[in-house]
Amino acid sequence: MTQDIDHSTSGARRSDRTRAVILDAARRRFAAHGFERTTIRAVAADAGIDPSMVMRYYGNKARLFDAALDIDLDLPDLSAVPAGDRAEALVRHFLRRWEHDEAGDALLLLLRSAVTNEHAAERMHAIFATQVAPALAGAAGPEQAARAGLVSAQLLGLALTRYILRIPTVARLSPEQIVATLAPAVQATLEGPATDRTTAREG
């Protein structure tokens, strides 16, 4: 049975509502089954609409995936954070995001699919290249791009081991234990080797 749409609303509002229903169903389906096993027909059934409506709005599964996982990392402005506190600010930011909505966070949903799907992996690369690297601009010292990539690896490693693989030694840590342990490692990555830090201070 298809979902009833309030026909007293305007066409634009009906369209927005339909899109929202489709995207909600898609996020849940991608979270539970990943990119490969999710189908347009299954998303439509979850949304209570005809599959042709999903195709009408999104065209194909890859475009639906991109729309469902259109992610704004909402990163803090690190330029306003003291240099020694930037790593902790980053770690706390992602922990707040993931601990608050582990089941529905779009970044975690994307990571689950990126492990096995090339399209999802490309989306993950693009998100971190366009959001994390610029956020770290000026905060990662020399060899900024490489260090931004390594910081991304540290944060995604936390996400993978704690929320997806659920490795017990990581999953049972409290958020404060993670901050205390991971933030210094991220800070060291941002600052680089001790020789680089000395050079930066002398310059």
PDB file of C-alpha atoms in Angstrom:
ATOM      1  CA  MET A   1       0.000   0.000   0.000  1.00  0.00           C
ATOM      2  CA  THR A   2       1.454   3.344  -0.978  1.00  0.00           C
ATOM      3  CA  GLN A   3       1.836   6.155   1.505  1.00  0.00           C
ATOM      4  CA  ASP A   4      -0.870   8.812   1.401  1.00  0.00           C
ATOM      5  CA  ILE A   5       0.330  12.288   0.506  1.00  0.00           C
ATOM      6  CA  ASP A   6      -1.670  15.321   1.670  1.00  0.00           C
ATOM      7  CA  HIS A   7      -3.066  16.598  -1.617  1.00  0.00           C
ATOM      8  CA  SER A   8      -4.096  19.902  -0.031  1.00  0.00           C
ATOM      9  CA  THR A   9      -0.451  20.932   0.143  1.00  0.00           C
ATOM     10  CA  SER A  10       1.303  22.541  -2.759  1.00  0.00           C
ATOM     11  CA  GLY A  11       3.108  20.478  -5.364  1.00  0.00           C
ATOM     12  CA  ALA A  12       6.455  21.724  -4.047  1.00  0.00           C
ATOM     13  CA  ARG A  13       5.650  20.647  -0.514  1.00  0.00           C
ATOM     14  CA  ARG A  14       4.464  17.243  -1.683  1.00  0.00           C
ATOM     15  CA  SER A  15       7.675  16.839  -3.625  1.00  0.00           C
ATOM     16  CA  ASP A  16       9.804  17.809  -0.622  1.00  0.00           C
ATOM     17  CA  ARG A  17       7.904  15.390   1.588  1.00  0.00           C
ATOM     18  CA  THR A  18       8.302  12.554  -0.896  1.00  0.00           C
ATOM     19  CA  ARG A  19      12.035  13.212  -1.202  1.00  0.00           C
ATOM     20  CA  ALA A  20      12.406  13.224   2.581  1.00  0.00           C
ATOM     21  CA  VAL A  21      10.544   9.916   2.906  1.00  0.00           C
ATOM     22  CA  ILE A  22      12.708   8.326   0.209  1.00  0.00           C
ATOM     23  CA  LEU A  23      15.957   9.584   1.744  1.00  0.00           C
ATOM     24  CA  ASP A  24      14.989   8.391   5.218  1.00  0.00           C
ATOM     25  CA  ALA A  25      14.168   4.936   3.860  1.00  0.00           C
ATOM     26  CA  ALA A  26      17.383   4.896   1.828  1.00  0.00           C
ATOM     27  CA  ARG A  27      19.560   5.787   4.819  1.00  0.00           C
ATOM     28  CA  ARG A  28      18.030   3.016   6.890  1.00  0.00           C
ATOM     29  CA  ARG A  29      18.347   0.486   4.074  1.00  0.00           C
ATOM     30  CA  PHE A  30      21.966   1.437   3.282  1.00  0.00           C
ATOM     31  CA  ALA A  31      22.813   1.275   6.998  1.00  0.00           C
ATOM     32  CA  ALA A  32      21.348  -2.206   7.374  1.00  0.00           C
ATOM     33  CA  HIS A  33      22.415  -3.761   4.073  1.00  0.00           C
ATOM     34  CA  GLY A  34      25.176  -1.617   2.564  1.00  0.00           C
ATOM     35  CA  PHE A  35      25.346  -0.309  -0.983  1.00  0.00           C
ATOM     36  CA  GLU A  36      25.606  -3.636  -2.794  1.00  0.00           C
ATOM     37  CA  ARG A  37      22.556  -5.328  -1.251  1.00  0.00           C
ATOM     38  CA  THR A  38      20.288  -2.285  -1.258  1.00  0.00           C
ATOM     39  CA  THR A  39      17.850  -2.066  -4.163  1.00  0.00           C
ATOM     40  CA  ILE A  40      15.607   0.682  -5.464  1.00  0.00           C
ATOM     41  CA  ARG A  41      12.639  -1.659  -5.066  1.00  0.00           C
ATOM     42  CA  ALA A  42      13.469  -2.298  -1.393  1.00  0.00           C
ATOM     43  CA  VAL A  43      13.856   1.428  -0.652  1.00  0.00           C
ATOM     44  CA  ALA A  44      10.529   2.126  -2.353  1.00  0.00           C
ATOM     45  CA  ALA A  45       8.821  -0.614  -0.326  1.00  0.00           C
ATOM     46  CA  ASP A  46      10.240   0.821   2.901  1.00  0.00           C
ATOM     47  CA  ALA A  47       9.051   4.293   1.898  1.00  0.00           C
ATOM     48  CA  GLY A  48       5.608   2.998   0.894  1.00  0.00           C
ATOM     49  CA  ILE A  49       5.816   4.376  -2.635  1.00  0.00           C
ATOM     50  CA  ASP A  50       6.184   2.993  -6.135  1.00  0.00           C
ATOM     51  CA  PRO A  51       9.773   2.305  -7.323  1.00  0.00           C
ATOM     52  CA  SER A  52       9.162   4.595 -10.285  1.00  0.00           C
ATOM     53  CA  MET A  53       8.931   7.515  -7.854  1.00  0.00           C
ATOM     54  CA  VAL A  54      12.415   6.776  -6.517  1.00  0.00           C
ATOM     55  CA  MET A  55      13.709   6.659 -10.084  1.00  0.00           C
ATOM     56  CA  ARG A  56      11.893   9.871 -10.924  1.00  0.00           C
ATOM     57  CA  TYR A  57      13.590  11.799  -8.134  1.00  0.00           C
ATOM     58  CA  TYR A  58      17.026  10.155  -8.087  1.00  0.00           C
ATOM     59  CA  GLY A  59      17.555   8.296 -11.360  1.00  0.00           C
ATOM     60  CA  ASN A  60      19.606   5.353 -10.090  1.00  0.00           C
ATOM     61  CA  LYS A  61      20.994   3.780  -6.943  1.00  0.00           C
ATOM     62  CA  ALA A  62      24.336   5.595  -7.063  1.00  0.00           C
ATOM     63  CA  ARG A  63      22.652   8.996  -7.188  1.00  0.00           C
ATOM     64  CA  LEU A  64      20.241   7.984  -4.428  1.00  0.00           C
ATOM     65  CA  PHE A  65      23.227   6.901  -2.337  1.00  0.00           C
ATOM     66  CA  ASP A  66      24.950  10.240  -2.899  1.00  0.00           C
ATOM     67  CA  ALA A  67      21.819  12.157  -1.926  1.00  0.00           C
ATOM     68  CA  ALA A  68      21.148  10.029   1.146  1.00  0.00           C
ATOM     69  CA  LEU A  69      24.718  10.455   2.320  1.00  0.00           C
ATOM     70  CA  ASP A  70      25.223  14.107   1.489  1.00  0.00           C
ATOM     71  CA  ILE A  71      27.415  14.785   4.515  1.00  0.00           C
ATOM     72  CA  ASP A  72      28.373  18.016   6.220  1.00  0.00           C
ATOM     73  CA  LEU A  73      31.028  17.177   8.820  1.00  0.00           C
ATOM     74  CA  ASP A  74      30.355  20.568  10.472  1.00  0.00           C
ATOM     75  CA  LEU A  75      33.986  20.775  11.553  1.00  0.00           C
ATOM     76  CA  PRO A  76      35.045  23.318  14.151  1.00  0.00           C
ATOM     77  CA  ASP A  77      36.971  26.409  13.119  1.00  0.00           C
ATOM     78  CA  LEU A  78      40.434  25.271  14.161  1.00  0.00           C
ATOM     79  CA  SER A  79      41.934  28.689  13.491  1.00  0.00           C
ATOM     80  CA  ALA A  80      40.042  29.890  16.568  1.00  0.00           C
ATOM     81  CA  VAL A  81      41.386  27.022  18.716  1.00  0.00           C
ATOM     82  CA  PRO A  82      44.784  27.224  20.446  1.00  0.00           C
ATOM     83  CA  ALA A  83      47.316  25.117  18.549  1.00  0.00           C
ATOM     84  CA  GLY A  84      47.809  22.692  21.424  1.00  0.00           C
ATOM     85  CA  ASP A  85      44.074  22.020  21.725  1.00  0.00           C
ATOM     86  CA  ARG A  86      43.215  21.384  18.076  1.00  0.00           C
ATOM     87  CA  ALA A  87      43.543  17.605  18.157  1.00  0.00           C
ATOM     88  CA  GLU A  88      41.320  17.324  21.203  1.00  0.00           C
ATOM     89  CA  ALA A  89      38.739  19.580  19.541  1.00  0.00           C
ATOM     90  CA  LEU A  90      38.684  17.296  16.481  1.00  0.00           C
ATOM     91  CA  VAL A  91      38.415  14.064  18.454  1.00  0.00           C
ATOM     92  CA  ARG A  92      35.660  15.449  20.680  1.00  0.00           C
ATOM     93  CA  HIS A  93      33.770  16.726  17.639  1.00  0.00           C
ATOM     94  CA  PHE A  94      33.614  13.313  15.987  1.00  0.00           C
ATOM     95  CA  LEU A  95      32.872  11.502  19.247  1.00  0.00           C
ATOM     96  CA  ARG A  96      29.921  13.812  19.925  1.00  0.00           C
ATOM     97  CA  ARG A  97      28.620  13.106  16.449  1.00  0.00           C
ATOM     98  CA  TRP A  98      29.006   9.338  16.630  1.00  0.00           C
ATOM     99  CA  GLU A  99      28.025   8.758  20.259  1.00  0.00           C
ATOM    100  CA  HIS A 100      24.869  10.834  19.812  1.00  0.00           C
ATOM    101  CA  ASP A 101      23.572   9.041  16.703  1.00  0.00           C
ATOM    102  CA  GLU A 102      25.654   5.969  15.972  1.00  0.00           C
ATOM    103  CA  ALA A 103      22.856   4.182  14.083  1.00  0.00           C
ATOM    104  CA  GLY A 104      21.922   7.127  11.884  1.00  0.00           C
ATOM    105  CA  ASP A 105      25.114   9.098  11.375  1.00  0.00           C
ATOM    106  CA  ALA A 106      25.650   9.450   7.639  1.00  0.00           C
ATOM    107  CA  LEU A 107      29.436   9.312   7.901  1.00  0.00           C
ATOM    108  CA  LEU A 108      29.313   5.930   9.641  1.00  0.00           C
ATOM    109  CA  LEU A 109      26.781   4.678   7.100  1.00  0.00           C
ATOM    110  CA  LEU A 110      29.115   5.754   4.319  1.00  0.00           C
ATOM    111  CA  LEU A 111      32.102   4.105   5.994  1.00  0.00           C
ATOM    112  CA  ARG A 112      30.252   0.788   6.243  1.00  0.00           C
ATOM    113  CA  SER A 113      29.718   0.784   2.491  1.00  0.00           C
ATOM    114  CA  ALA A 114      33.121   2.268   1.621  1.00  0.00           C
ATOM    115  CA  VAL A 115      34.859  -0.823   2.994  1.00  0.00           C
ATOM    116  CA  THR A 116      33.501  -2.953   0.131  1.00  0.00           C
ATOM    117  CA  ASN A 117      32.202  -0.539  -2.524  1.00  0.00           C
ATOM    118  CA  GLU A 118      34.331   1.633  -4.803  1.00  0.00           C
ATOM    119  CA  HIS A 119      31.645   4.281  -5.337  1.00  0.00           C
ATOM    120  CA  ALA A 120      31.208   4.700  -1.585  1.00  0.00           C
ATOM    121  CA  ALA A 121      34.973   4.831  -1.118  1.00  0.00           C
ATOM    122  CA  GLU A 122      35.223   7.616  -3.714  1.00  0.00           C
ATOM    123  CA  ARG A 123      32.524   9.555  -1.864  1.00  0.00           C
ATOM    124  CA  MET A 124      34.462   9.165   1.382  1.00  0.00           C
ATOM    125  CA  HIS A 125      37.657  10.397  -0.302  1.00  0.00           C
ATOM    126  CA  ALA A 126      35.827  13.432  -1.699  1.00  0.00           C
ATOM    127  CA  ILE A 127      34.271  14.364   1.639  1.00  0.00           C
ATOM    128  CA  PHE A 128      37.560  14.270   3.482  1.00  0.00           C
ATOM    129  CA  ALA A 129      39.420  16.047   0.680  1.00  0.00           C
ATOM    130  CA  THR A 130      36.907  18.900   0.517  1.00  0.00           C
ATOM    131  CA  GLN A 131      36.127  19.243   4.240  1.00  0.00           C
ATOM    132  CA  VAL A 132      38.880  17.846   6.456  1.00  0.00           C
ATOM    133  CA  ALA A 133      41.885  19.100   4.479  1.00  0.00           C
ATOM    134  CA  PRO A 134      40.605  22.712   4.297  1.00  0.00           C
ATOM    135  CA  ALA A 135      39.701  22.629   8.003  1.00  0.00           C
ATOM    136  CA  LEU A 136      43.281  21.639   8.803  1.00  0.00           C
ATOM    137  CA  ALA A 137      44.767  24.297   6.537  1.00  0.00           C
ATOM    138  CA  GLY A 138      47.377  26.117   8.568  1.00  0.00           C
ATOM    139  CA  ALA A 139      46.957  23.711  11.501  1.00  0.00           C
ATOM    140  CA  ALA A 140      49.055  20.852  10.156  1.00  0.00           C
ATOM    141  CA  GLY A 141      52.308  22.686   9.569  1.00  0.00           C
ATOM    142  CA  PRO A 142      54.668  21.608   6.775  1.00  0.00           C
ATOM    143  CA  GLU A 143      53.519  18.764   4.551  1.00  0.00           C
ATOM    144  CA  GLN A 144      49.953  19.795   5.328  1.00  0.00           C
ATOM    145  CA  ALA A 145      48.209  17.517   2.810  1.00  0.00           C
ATOM    146  CA  ALA A 146      49.978  14.387   4.010  1.00  0.00           C
ATOM    147  CA  ARG A 147      49.256  15.182   7.637  1.00  0.00           C
ATOM    148  CA  ALA A 148      45.609  15.916   6.913  1.00  0.00           C
ATOM    149  CA  GLY A 149      45.391  12.494   5.299  1.00  0.00           C
ATOM    150  CA  LEU A 150      46.967  10.829   8.318  1.00  0.00           C
ATOM    151  CA  VAL A 151      44.617  12.641  10.710  1.00  0.00           C
ATOM    152  CA  SER A 152      41.715  11.397   8.584  1.00  0.00           C
ATOM    153  CA  ALA A 153      43.128   7.877   8.863  1.00  0.00           C
ATOM    154  CA  GLN A 154      43.268   8.171  12.650  1.00  0.00           C
ATOM    155  CA  LEU A 155      39.676   9.409  12.915  1.00  0.00           C
ATOM    156  CA  LEU A 156      38.301   6.863  10.455  1.00  0.00           C
ATOM    157  CA  GLY A 157      40.256   4.151  12.243  1.00  0.00           C
ATOM    158  CA  LEU A 158      38.432   5.071  15.437  1.00  0.00           C
ATOM    159  CA  ALA A 159      35.083   4.953  13.633  1.00  0.00           C
ATOM    160  CA  LEU A 160      35.838   1.601  12.037  1.00  0.00           C
ATOM    161  CA  THR A 161      37.110  -0.145  15.158  1.00  0.00           C
ATOM    162  CA  ARG A 162      34.608   1.296  17.667  1.00  0.00           C
ATOM    163  CA  TYR A 163      31.343   1.512  15.737  1.00  0.00           C
ATOM    164  CA  ILE A 164      31.572  -0.911  12.820  1.00  0.00           C
ATOM    165  CA  LEU A 165      33.946  -3.746  13.747  1.00  0.00           C
ATOM    166  CA  ARG A 166      33.244  -3.148  17.454  1.00  0.00           C
ATOM    167  CA  ILE A 167      36.634  -4.382  18.573  1.00  0.00           C
ATOM    168  CA  PRO A 168      36.082  -4.966  22.326  1.00  0.00           C
ATOM    169  CA  THR A 169      39.186  -3.153  23.563  1.00  0.00           C
ATOM    170  CA  VAL A 170      38.059  -0.025  21.706  1.00  0.00           C
ATOM    171  CA  ALA A 171      34.278  -0.366  22.050  1.00  0.00           C
ATOM    172  CA  ARG A 172      34.384  -0.535  25.848  1.00  0.00           C
ATOM    173  CA  LEU A 173      36.416   2.650  26.271  1.00  0.00           C
ATOM    174  CA  SER A 174      34.578   5.717  27.521  1.00  0.00           C
ATOM    175  CA  PRO A 175      34.631   8.845  25.340  1.00  0.00           C
ATOM    176  CA  GLU A 176      36.948  10.521  27.856  1.00  0.00           C
ATOM    177  CA  GLN A 177      39.373   7.591  27.701  1.00  0.00           C
ATOM    178  CA  ILE A 178      39.413   7.871  23.917  1.00  0.00           C
ATOM    179  CA  VAL A 179      40.085  11.611  24.057  1.00  0.00           C
ATOM    180  CA  ALA A 180      42.885  11.117  26.575  1.00  0.00           C
ATOM    181  CA  THR A 181      44.535   8.408  24.457  1.00  0.00           C
ATOM    182  CA  LEU A 182      43.845   9.443  20.855  1.00  0.00           C
ATOM    183  CA  ALA A 183      44.077  13.238  21.023  1.00  0.00           C
ATOM    184  CA  PRO A 184      47.838  13.245  21.807  1.00  0.00           C
ATOM    185  CA  ALA A 185      48.474  10.965  18.826  1.00  0.00           C
ATOM    186  CA  VAL A 186      46.437  13.231  16.550  1.00  0.00           C
ATOM    187  CA  GLN A 187      48.231  16.274  17.973  1.00  0.00           C
ATOM    188  CA  ALA A 188      51.590  14.688  17.191  1.00  0.00           C
ATOM    189  CA  THR A 189      50.418  14.063  13.633  1.00  0.00           C
ATOM    190  CA  LEU A 190      49.334  17.677  13.245  1.00  0.00           C
ATOM    191  CA  GLU A 191      52.630  19.002  14.559  1.00  0.00           C
ATOM    192  CA  GLY A 192      54.908  16.526  12.792  1.00  0.00           C
ATOM    193  CA  PRO A 193      58.323  15.346  13.974  1.00  0.00           C
ATOM    194  CA  ALA A 194      60.058  17.260  16.755  1.00  0.00           C
ATOM    195  CA  THR A 195      62.527  18.704  14.235  1.00  0.00           C
ATOM    196  CA  ASP A 196      59.645  20.260  12.270  1.00  0.00           C
ATOM    197  CA  ARG A 197      58.225  21.816  15.445  1.00  0.00           C
ATOM    198  CA  THR A 198      61.586  23.322  16.349  1.00  0.00           C
ATOM    199  CA  THR A 199      61.982  24.725  12.826  1.00  0.00           C
ATOM    200  CA  ALA A 200      58.482  26.204  12.916  1.00  0.00           C
ATOM    201  CA  ARG A 201      59.163  27.918  16.267  1.00  0.00           C
ATOM    202  CA  GLU A 202      62.523  29.271  15.107  1.00  0.00           C
ATOM    203  CA  GLY A 203      60.922  30.591  11.876  1.00  0.00           C
TER     204      GLY A 203
END
